Tab-separated table of C-alpha atoms in Angstrom:
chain	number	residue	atom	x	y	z
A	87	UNK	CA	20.836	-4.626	-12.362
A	88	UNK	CA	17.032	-2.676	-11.384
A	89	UNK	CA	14.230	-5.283	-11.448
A	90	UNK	CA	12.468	-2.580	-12.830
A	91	UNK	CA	13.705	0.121	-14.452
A	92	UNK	CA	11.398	2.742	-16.288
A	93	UNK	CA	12.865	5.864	-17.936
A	94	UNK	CA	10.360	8.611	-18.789
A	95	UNK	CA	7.129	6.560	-18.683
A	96	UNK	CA	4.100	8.236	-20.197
A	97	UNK	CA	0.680	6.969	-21.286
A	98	UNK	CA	-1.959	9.264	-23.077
A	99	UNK	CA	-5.686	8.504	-23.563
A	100	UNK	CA	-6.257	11.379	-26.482
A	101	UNK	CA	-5.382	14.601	-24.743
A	102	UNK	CA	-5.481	13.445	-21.226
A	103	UNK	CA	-2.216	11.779	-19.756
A	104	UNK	CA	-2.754	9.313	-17.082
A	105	UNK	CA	1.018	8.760	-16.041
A	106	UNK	CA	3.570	12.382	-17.051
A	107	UNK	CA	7.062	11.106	-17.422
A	108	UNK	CA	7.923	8.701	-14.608
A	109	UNK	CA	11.086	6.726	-14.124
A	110	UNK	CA	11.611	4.665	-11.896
A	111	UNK	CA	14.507	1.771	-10.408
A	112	UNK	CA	13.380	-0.942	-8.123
A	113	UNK	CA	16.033	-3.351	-6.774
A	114	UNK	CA	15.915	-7.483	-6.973
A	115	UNK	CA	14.661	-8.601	-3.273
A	116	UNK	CA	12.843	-5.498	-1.740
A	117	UNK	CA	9.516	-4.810	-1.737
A	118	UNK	CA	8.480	-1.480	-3.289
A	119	UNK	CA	5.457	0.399	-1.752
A	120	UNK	CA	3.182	2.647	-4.833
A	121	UNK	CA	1.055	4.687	-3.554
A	122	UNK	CA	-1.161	7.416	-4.216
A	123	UNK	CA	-4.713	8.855	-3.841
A	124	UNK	CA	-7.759	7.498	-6.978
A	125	UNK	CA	-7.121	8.941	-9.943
A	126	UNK	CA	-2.972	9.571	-9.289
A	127	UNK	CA	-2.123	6.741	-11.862
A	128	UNK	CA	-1.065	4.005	-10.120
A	129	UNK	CA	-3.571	1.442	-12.103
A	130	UNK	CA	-2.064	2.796	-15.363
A	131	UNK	CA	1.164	2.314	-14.337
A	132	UNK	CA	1.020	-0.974	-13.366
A	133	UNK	CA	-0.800	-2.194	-16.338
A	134	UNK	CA	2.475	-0.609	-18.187
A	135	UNK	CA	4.424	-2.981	-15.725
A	136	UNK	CA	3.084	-5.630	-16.213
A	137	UNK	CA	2.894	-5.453	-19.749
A	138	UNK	CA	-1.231	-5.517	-19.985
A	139	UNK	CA	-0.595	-2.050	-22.077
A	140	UNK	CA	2.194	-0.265	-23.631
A	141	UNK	CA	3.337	3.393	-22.842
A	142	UNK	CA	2.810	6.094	-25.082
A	143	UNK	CA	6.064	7.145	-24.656
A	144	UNK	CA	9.708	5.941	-22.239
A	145	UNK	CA	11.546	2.861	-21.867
A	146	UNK	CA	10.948	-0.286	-19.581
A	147	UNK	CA	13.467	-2.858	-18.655
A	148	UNK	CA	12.078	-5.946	-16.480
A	149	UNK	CA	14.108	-8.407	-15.244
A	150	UNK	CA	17.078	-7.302	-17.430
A	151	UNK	CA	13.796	-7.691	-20.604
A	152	UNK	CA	13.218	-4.976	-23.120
A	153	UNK	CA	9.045	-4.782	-21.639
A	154	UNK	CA	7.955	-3.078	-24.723
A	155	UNK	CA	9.503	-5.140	-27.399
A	156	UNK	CA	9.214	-8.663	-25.901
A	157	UNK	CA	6.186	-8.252	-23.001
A	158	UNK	CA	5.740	-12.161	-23.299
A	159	UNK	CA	9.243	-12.932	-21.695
A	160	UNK	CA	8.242	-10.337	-18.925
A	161	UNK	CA	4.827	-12.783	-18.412
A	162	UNK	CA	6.303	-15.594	-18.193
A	163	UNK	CA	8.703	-14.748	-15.228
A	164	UNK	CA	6.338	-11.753	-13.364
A	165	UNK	CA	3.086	-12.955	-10.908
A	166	UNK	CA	-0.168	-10.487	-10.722
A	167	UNK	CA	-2.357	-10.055	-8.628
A	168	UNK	CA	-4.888	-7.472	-9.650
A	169	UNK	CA	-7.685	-5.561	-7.426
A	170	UNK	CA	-10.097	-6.918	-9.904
A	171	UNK	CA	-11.557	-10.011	-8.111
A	172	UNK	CA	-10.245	-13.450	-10.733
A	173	UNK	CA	-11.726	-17.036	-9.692
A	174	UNK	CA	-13.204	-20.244	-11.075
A	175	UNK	CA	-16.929	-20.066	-9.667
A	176	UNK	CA	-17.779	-23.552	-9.878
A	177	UNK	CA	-14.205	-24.781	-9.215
A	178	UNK	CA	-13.173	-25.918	-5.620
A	179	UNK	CA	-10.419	-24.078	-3.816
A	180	UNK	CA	-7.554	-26.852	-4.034
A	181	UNK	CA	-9.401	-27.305	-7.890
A	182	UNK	CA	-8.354	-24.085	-8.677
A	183	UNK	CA	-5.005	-23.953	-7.326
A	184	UNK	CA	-4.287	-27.016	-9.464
A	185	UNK	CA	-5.921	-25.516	-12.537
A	186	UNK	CA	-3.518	-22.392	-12.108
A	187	UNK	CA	-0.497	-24.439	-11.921
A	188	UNK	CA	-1.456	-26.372	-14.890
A	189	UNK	CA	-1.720	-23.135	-16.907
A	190	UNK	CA	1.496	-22.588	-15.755
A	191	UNK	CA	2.820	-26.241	-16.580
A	192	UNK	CA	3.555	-27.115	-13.030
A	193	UNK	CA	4.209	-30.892	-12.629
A	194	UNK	CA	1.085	-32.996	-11.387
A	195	UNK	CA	3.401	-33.899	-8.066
A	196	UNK	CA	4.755	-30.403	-7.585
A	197	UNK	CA	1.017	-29.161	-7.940
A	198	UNK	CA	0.025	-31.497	-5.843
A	199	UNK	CA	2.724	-30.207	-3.115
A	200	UNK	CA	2.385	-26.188	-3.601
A	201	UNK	CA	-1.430	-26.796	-3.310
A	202	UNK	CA	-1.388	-28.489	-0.108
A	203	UNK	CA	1.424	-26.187	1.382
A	204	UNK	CA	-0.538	-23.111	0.230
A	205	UNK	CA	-3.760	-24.179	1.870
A	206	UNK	CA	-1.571	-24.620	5.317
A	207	UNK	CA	-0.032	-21.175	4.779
A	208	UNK	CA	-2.857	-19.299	4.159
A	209	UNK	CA	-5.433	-21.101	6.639
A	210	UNK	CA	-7.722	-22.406	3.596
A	211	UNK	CA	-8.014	-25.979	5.316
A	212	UNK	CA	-11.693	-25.208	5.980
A	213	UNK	CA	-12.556	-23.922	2.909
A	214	UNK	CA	-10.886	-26.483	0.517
A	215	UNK	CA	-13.537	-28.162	-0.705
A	216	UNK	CA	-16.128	-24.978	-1.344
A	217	UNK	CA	-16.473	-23.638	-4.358
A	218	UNK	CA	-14.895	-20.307	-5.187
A	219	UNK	CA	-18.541	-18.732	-5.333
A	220	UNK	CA	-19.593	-20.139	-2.005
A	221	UNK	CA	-16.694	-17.777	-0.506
A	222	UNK	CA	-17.180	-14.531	1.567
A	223	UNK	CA	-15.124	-11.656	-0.101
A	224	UNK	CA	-12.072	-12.011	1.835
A	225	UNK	CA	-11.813	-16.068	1.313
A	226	UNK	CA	-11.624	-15.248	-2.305
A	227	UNK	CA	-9.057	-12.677	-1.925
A	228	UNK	CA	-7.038	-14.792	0.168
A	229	UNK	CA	-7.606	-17.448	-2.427
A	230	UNK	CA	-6.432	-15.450	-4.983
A	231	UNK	CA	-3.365	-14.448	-3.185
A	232	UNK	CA	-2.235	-17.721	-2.436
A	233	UNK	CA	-2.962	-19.251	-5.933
A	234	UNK	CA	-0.286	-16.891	-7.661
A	235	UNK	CA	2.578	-19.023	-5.394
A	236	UNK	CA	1.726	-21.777	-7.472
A	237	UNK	CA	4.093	-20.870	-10.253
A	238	UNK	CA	7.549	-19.512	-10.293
A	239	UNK	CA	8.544	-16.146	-10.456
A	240	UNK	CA	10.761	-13.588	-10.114
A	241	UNK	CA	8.754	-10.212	-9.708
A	242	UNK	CA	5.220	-10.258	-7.867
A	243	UNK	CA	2.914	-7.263	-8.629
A	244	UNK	CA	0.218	-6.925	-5.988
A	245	UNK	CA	-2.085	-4.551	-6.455
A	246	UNK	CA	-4.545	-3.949	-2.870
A	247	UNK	CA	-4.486	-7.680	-2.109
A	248	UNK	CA	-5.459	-7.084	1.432
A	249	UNK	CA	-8.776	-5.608	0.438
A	250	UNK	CA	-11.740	-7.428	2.079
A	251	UNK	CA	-8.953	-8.740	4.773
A	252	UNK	CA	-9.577	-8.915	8.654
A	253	UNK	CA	-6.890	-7.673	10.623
A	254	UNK	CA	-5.465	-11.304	11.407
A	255	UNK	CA	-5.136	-12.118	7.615
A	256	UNK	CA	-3.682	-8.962	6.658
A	257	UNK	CA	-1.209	-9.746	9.028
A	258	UNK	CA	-0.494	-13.101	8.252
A	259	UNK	CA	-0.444	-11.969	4.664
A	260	UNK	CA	2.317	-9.550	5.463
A	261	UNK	CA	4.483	-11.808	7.312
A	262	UNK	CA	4.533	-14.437	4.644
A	263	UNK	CA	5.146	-12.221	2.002
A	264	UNK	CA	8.407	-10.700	4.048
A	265	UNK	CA	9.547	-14.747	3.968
A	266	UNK	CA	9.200	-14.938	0.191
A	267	UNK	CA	11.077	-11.616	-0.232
A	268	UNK	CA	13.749	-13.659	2.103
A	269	UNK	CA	14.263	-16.096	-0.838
A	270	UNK	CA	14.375	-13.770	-3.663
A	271	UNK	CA	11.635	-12.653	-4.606
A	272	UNK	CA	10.855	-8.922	-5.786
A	273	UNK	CA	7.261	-6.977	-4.869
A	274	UNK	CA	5.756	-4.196	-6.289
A	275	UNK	CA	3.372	-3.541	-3.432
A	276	UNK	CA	0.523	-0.884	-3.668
A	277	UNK	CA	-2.026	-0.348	-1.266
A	278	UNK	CA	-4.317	2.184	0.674
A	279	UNK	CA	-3.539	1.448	4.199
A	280	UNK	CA	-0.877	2.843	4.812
A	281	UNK	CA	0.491	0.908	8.029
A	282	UNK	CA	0.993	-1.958	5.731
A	283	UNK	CA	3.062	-0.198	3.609
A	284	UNK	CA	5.169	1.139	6.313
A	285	UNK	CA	5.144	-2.508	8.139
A	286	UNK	CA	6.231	-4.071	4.852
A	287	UNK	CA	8.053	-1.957	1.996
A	288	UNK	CA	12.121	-1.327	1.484
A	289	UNK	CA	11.105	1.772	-0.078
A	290	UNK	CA	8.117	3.733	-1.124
A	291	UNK	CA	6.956	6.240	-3.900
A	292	UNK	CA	4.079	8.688	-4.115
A	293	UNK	CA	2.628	9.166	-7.255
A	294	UNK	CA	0.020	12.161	-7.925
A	295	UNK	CA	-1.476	13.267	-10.748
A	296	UNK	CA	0.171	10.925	-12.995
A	297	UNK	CA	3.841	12.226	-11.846
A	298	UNK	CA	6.076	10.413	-8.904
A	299	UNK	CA	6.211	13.128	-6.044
A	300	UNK	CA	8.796	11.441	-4.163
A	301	UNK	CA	10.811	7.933	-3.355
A	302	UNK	CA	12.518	6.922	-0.735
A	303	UNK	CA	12.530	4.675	2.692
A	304	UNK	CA	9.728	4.805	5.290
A	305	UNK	CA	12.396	5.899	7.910
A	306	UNK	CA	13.661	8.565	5.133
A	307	UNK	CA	10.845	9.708	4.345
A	308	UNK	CA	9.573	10.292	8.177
A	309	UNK	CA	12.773	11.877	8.577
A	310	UNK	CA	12.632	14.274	5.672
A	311	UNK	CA	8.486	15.366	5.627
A	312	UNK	CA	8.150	13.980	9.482
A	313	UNK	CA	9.158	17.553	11.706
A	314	UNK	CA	5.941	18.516	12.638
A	315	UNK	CA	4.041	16.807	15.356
A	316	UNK	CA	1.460	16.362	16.478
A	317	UNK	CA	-0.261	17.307	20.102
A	318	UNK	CA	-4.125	16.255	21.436
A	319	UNK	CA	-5.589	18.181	24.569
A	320	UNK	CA	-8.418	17.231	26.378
A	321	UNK	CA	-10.235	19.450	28.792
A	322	UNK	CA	-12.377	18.363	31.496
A	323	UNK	CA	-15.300	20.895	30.163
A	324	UNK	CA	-16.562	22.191	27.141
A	325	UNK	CA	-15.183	25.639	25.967
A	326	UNK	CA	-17.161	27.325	23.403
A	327	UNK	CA	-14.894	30.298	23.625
A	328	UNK	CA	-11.892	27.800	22.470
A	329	UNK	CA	-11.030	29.310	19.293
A	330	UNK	CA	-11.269	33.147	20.450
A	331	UNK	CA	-8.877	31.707	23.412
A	332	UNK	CA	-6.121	30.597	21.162
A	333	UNK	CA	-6.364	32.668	18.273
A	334	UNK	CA	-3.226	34.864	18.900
A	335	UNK	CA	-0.891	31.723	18.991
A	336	UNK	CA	0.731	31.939	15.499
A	337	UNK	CA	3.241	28.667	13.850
A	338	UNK	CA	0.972	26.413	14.140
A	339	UNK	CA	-2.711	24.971	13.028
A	340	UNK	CA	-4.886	24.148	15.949
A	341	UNK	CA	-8.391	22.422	15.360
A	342	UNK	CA	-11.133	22.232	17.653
A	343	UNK	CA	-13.167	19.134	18.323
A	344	UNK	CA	-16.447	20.631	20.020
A	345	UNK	CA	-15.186	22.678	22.387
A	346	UNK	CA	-13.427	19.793	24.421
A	347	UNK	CA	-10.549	18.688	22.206
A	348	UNK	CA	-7.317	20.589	20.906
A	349	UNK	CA	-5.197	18.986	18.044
A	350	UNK	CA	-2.527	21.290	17.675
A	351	UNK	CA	0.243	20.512	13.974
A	352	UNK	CA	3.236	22.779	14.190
A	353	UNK	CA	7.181	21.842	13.520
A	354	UNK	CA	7.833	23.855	16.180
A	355	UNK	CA	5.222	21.700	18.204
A	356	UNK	CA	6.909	22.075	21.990
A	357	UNK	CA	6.879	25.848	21.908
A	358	UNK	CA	3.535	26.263	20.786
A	359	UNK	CA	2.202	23.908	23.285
A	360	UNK	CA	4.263	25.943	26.034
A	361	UNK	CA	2.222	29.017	25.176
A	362	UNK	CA	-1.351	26.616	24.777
A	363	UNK	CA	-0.658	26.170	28.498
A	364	UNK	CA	0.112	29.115	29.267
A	365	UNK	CA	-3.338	30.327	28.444
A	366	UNK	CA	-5.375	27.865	29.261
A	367	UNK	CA	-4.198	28.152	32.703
A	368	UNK	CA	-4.534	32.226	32.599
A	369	UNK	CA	-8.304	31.343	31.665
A	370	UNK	CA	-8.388	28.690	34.567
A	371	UNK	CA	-9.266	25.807	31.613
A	372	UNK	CA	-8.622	22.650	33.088
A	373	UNK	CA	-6.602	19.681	31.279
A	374	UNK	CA	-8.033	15.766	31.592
A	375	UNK	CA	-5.355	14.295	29.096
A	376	UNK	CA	-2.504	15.182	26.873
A	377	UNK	CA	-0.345	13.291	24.451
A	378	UNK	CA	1.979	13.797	21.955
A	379	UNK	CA	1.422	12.023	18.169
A	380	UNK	CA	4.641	10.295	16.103
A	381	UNK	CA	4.946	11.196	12.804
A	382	UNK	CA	3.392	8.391	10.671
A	383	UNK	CA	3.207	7.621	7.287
A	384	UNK	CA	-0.194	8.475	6.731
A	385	UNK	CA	0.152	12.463	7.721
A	386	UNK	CA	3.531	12.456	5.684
A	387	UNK	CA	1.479	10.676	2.560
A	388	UNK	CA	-1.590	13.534	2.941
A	389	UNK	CA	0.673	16.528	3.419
A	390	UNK	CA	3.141	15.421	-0.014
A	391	UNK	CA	0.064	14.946	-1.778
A	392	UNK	CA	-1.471	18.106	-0.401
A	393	UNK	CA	1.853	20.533	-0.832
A	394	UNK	CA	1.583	18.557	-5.161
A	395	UNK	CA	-2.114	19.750	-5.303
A	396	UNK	CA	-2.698	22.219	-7.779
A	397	UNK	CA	-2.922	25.401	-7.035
A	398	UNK	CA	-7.024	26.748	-7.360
């Protein structure tokens, strides 16, 4: 049994349709990456997810729960964690936490014991005693992170909760969500950077302009959209004439950094840098450094969404 499973998800605002007839199947105990550039719908559909609004047309099963006919069964099991900043202002940080898991009829003594294990895991002991509003941006992110643990669940929807992160959260963040997923638990994961996503998801899918371009596994995907590579050349001196050089050199796109730098993009990257050399040593240019780029998933993400573009 999917998760989630959406057939034919649409939602319309009047004439304009945010999210065009999406379906979708997410397995219990992965983490699913959804990504795509502003404006692609992926805040739509996750409000349709979670249940916040119903689509204009489809079906949505969560958790083995008809979404559309019965979306409080779906709350009661799912976690969310919106980019929309939520906190108590005037509320303490281990205040808050046990607020939340009253709302969610946690036991005094089990409150009491997520609250304190939280604050451990997600290096609030310092900050414990502040109020909410005292907090720099990323306390209250991580804040509002951790406080979603305090109930059960099955599904956890996190939408950009590393925003406002250093590095060394993010990280941590990461890590402990890969233990939960160890013990169950399902994530619908979206985010902008995109080494999280390939650090963290089971599988990812690109939506753009309210459709879904494309699912499958980071590895999958690399290996599918991942054949051209990339190539950086540095040259000891600036070479105006750069462009006028290279110009003949055809299955591939070379860019020019100010005369001293050479990116060269072509799936048939070794050949093309064979001939590069070739005449920059007829024209006596001199090399200082030259490496070879992996595929990641950020040029795979930027050339799907560029080959979905519309055409002009």
């Amino acid at each position: 049994m999917s998760c989630i499973g959406a057939s034919h998800l649409s939602k319309s605002y009047g004439s304009v349709r945010a999210v065009d007839d999406i379906s979708l199947s997410v397995r219990p105990g992965q983490v699913f990456g959804f990504l795509g550039p502003n404006g692609a719908g992926k805040s739509t559909t996750i409000k349709m997810l979670t249940t916040l609004i119903p689509p204009s047309k489809g079906t949505l099963n969560i958790l083995g729960i008809d979404a559309v006919a019965d979306p409080l069964r779906v709350r009661h099991r799912i976690g969310v964690v919106l980019q929309q900043p939520s906190y108590e202002p005037t509320l303490s940080v281990e205040k808050s936490f046990d607020k939340y898991g009253m709302m969610w009829n946690v036991p005094k003594t089990e409150r009491k014991k997520r609250t304190e294990q939280l604050i451990s895991d997600f290096d609030l002991k310092h900050i414990r005693k502040k109020r909410n509003e005292d907090l720099s941006i990323g306390q209250r992110r991580r804040v509002q992170v951790a406080r979603e643990f305090m109930h059960d669940m099955d599904l956890l929807f996190l939408d950009e909760p590393t925003v406002g992160l250093d590095p060394g959260a993010r990280r941590k963040l990461l890590d402990y969500l890969k233990k939960k997923v160890e013990t169950g638990l399902t994530i619908f994961y979206t985010t902008h950077i995109l080494s999280e996503a390939e650090y963290l998801c089971d599988e990812i899918a690109i939506i753009d302009n309210g459709r879904i371009v494309t699912v499958d596994t980071p590895n999958a995907l690399k290996n599918r959209f991942g054949n051209k590579k990339t190539i950086r050349i540095r040259l000891k001196e600036k070479r105006p004439d750069m462009q006028d050089m290279l110009s003949g050199i055809s299955d591939c796109k070379i860019d020019f950094e100010g005369g001293t730098s050479i990116t060269i993009h072509s799936e048939k990257s070794e050949l093309v840098l064979l001939q590069v050399l070739k005449t920059l040593s007829n024209n006596s240019v001199e090399i200082e450094d030259l490496s070879a780029v992996p595929t990641n998933l950020e040029e795979i993400f930027l050339k799907v969404v560029r080959e979905d573009a519309p055409d002009n």
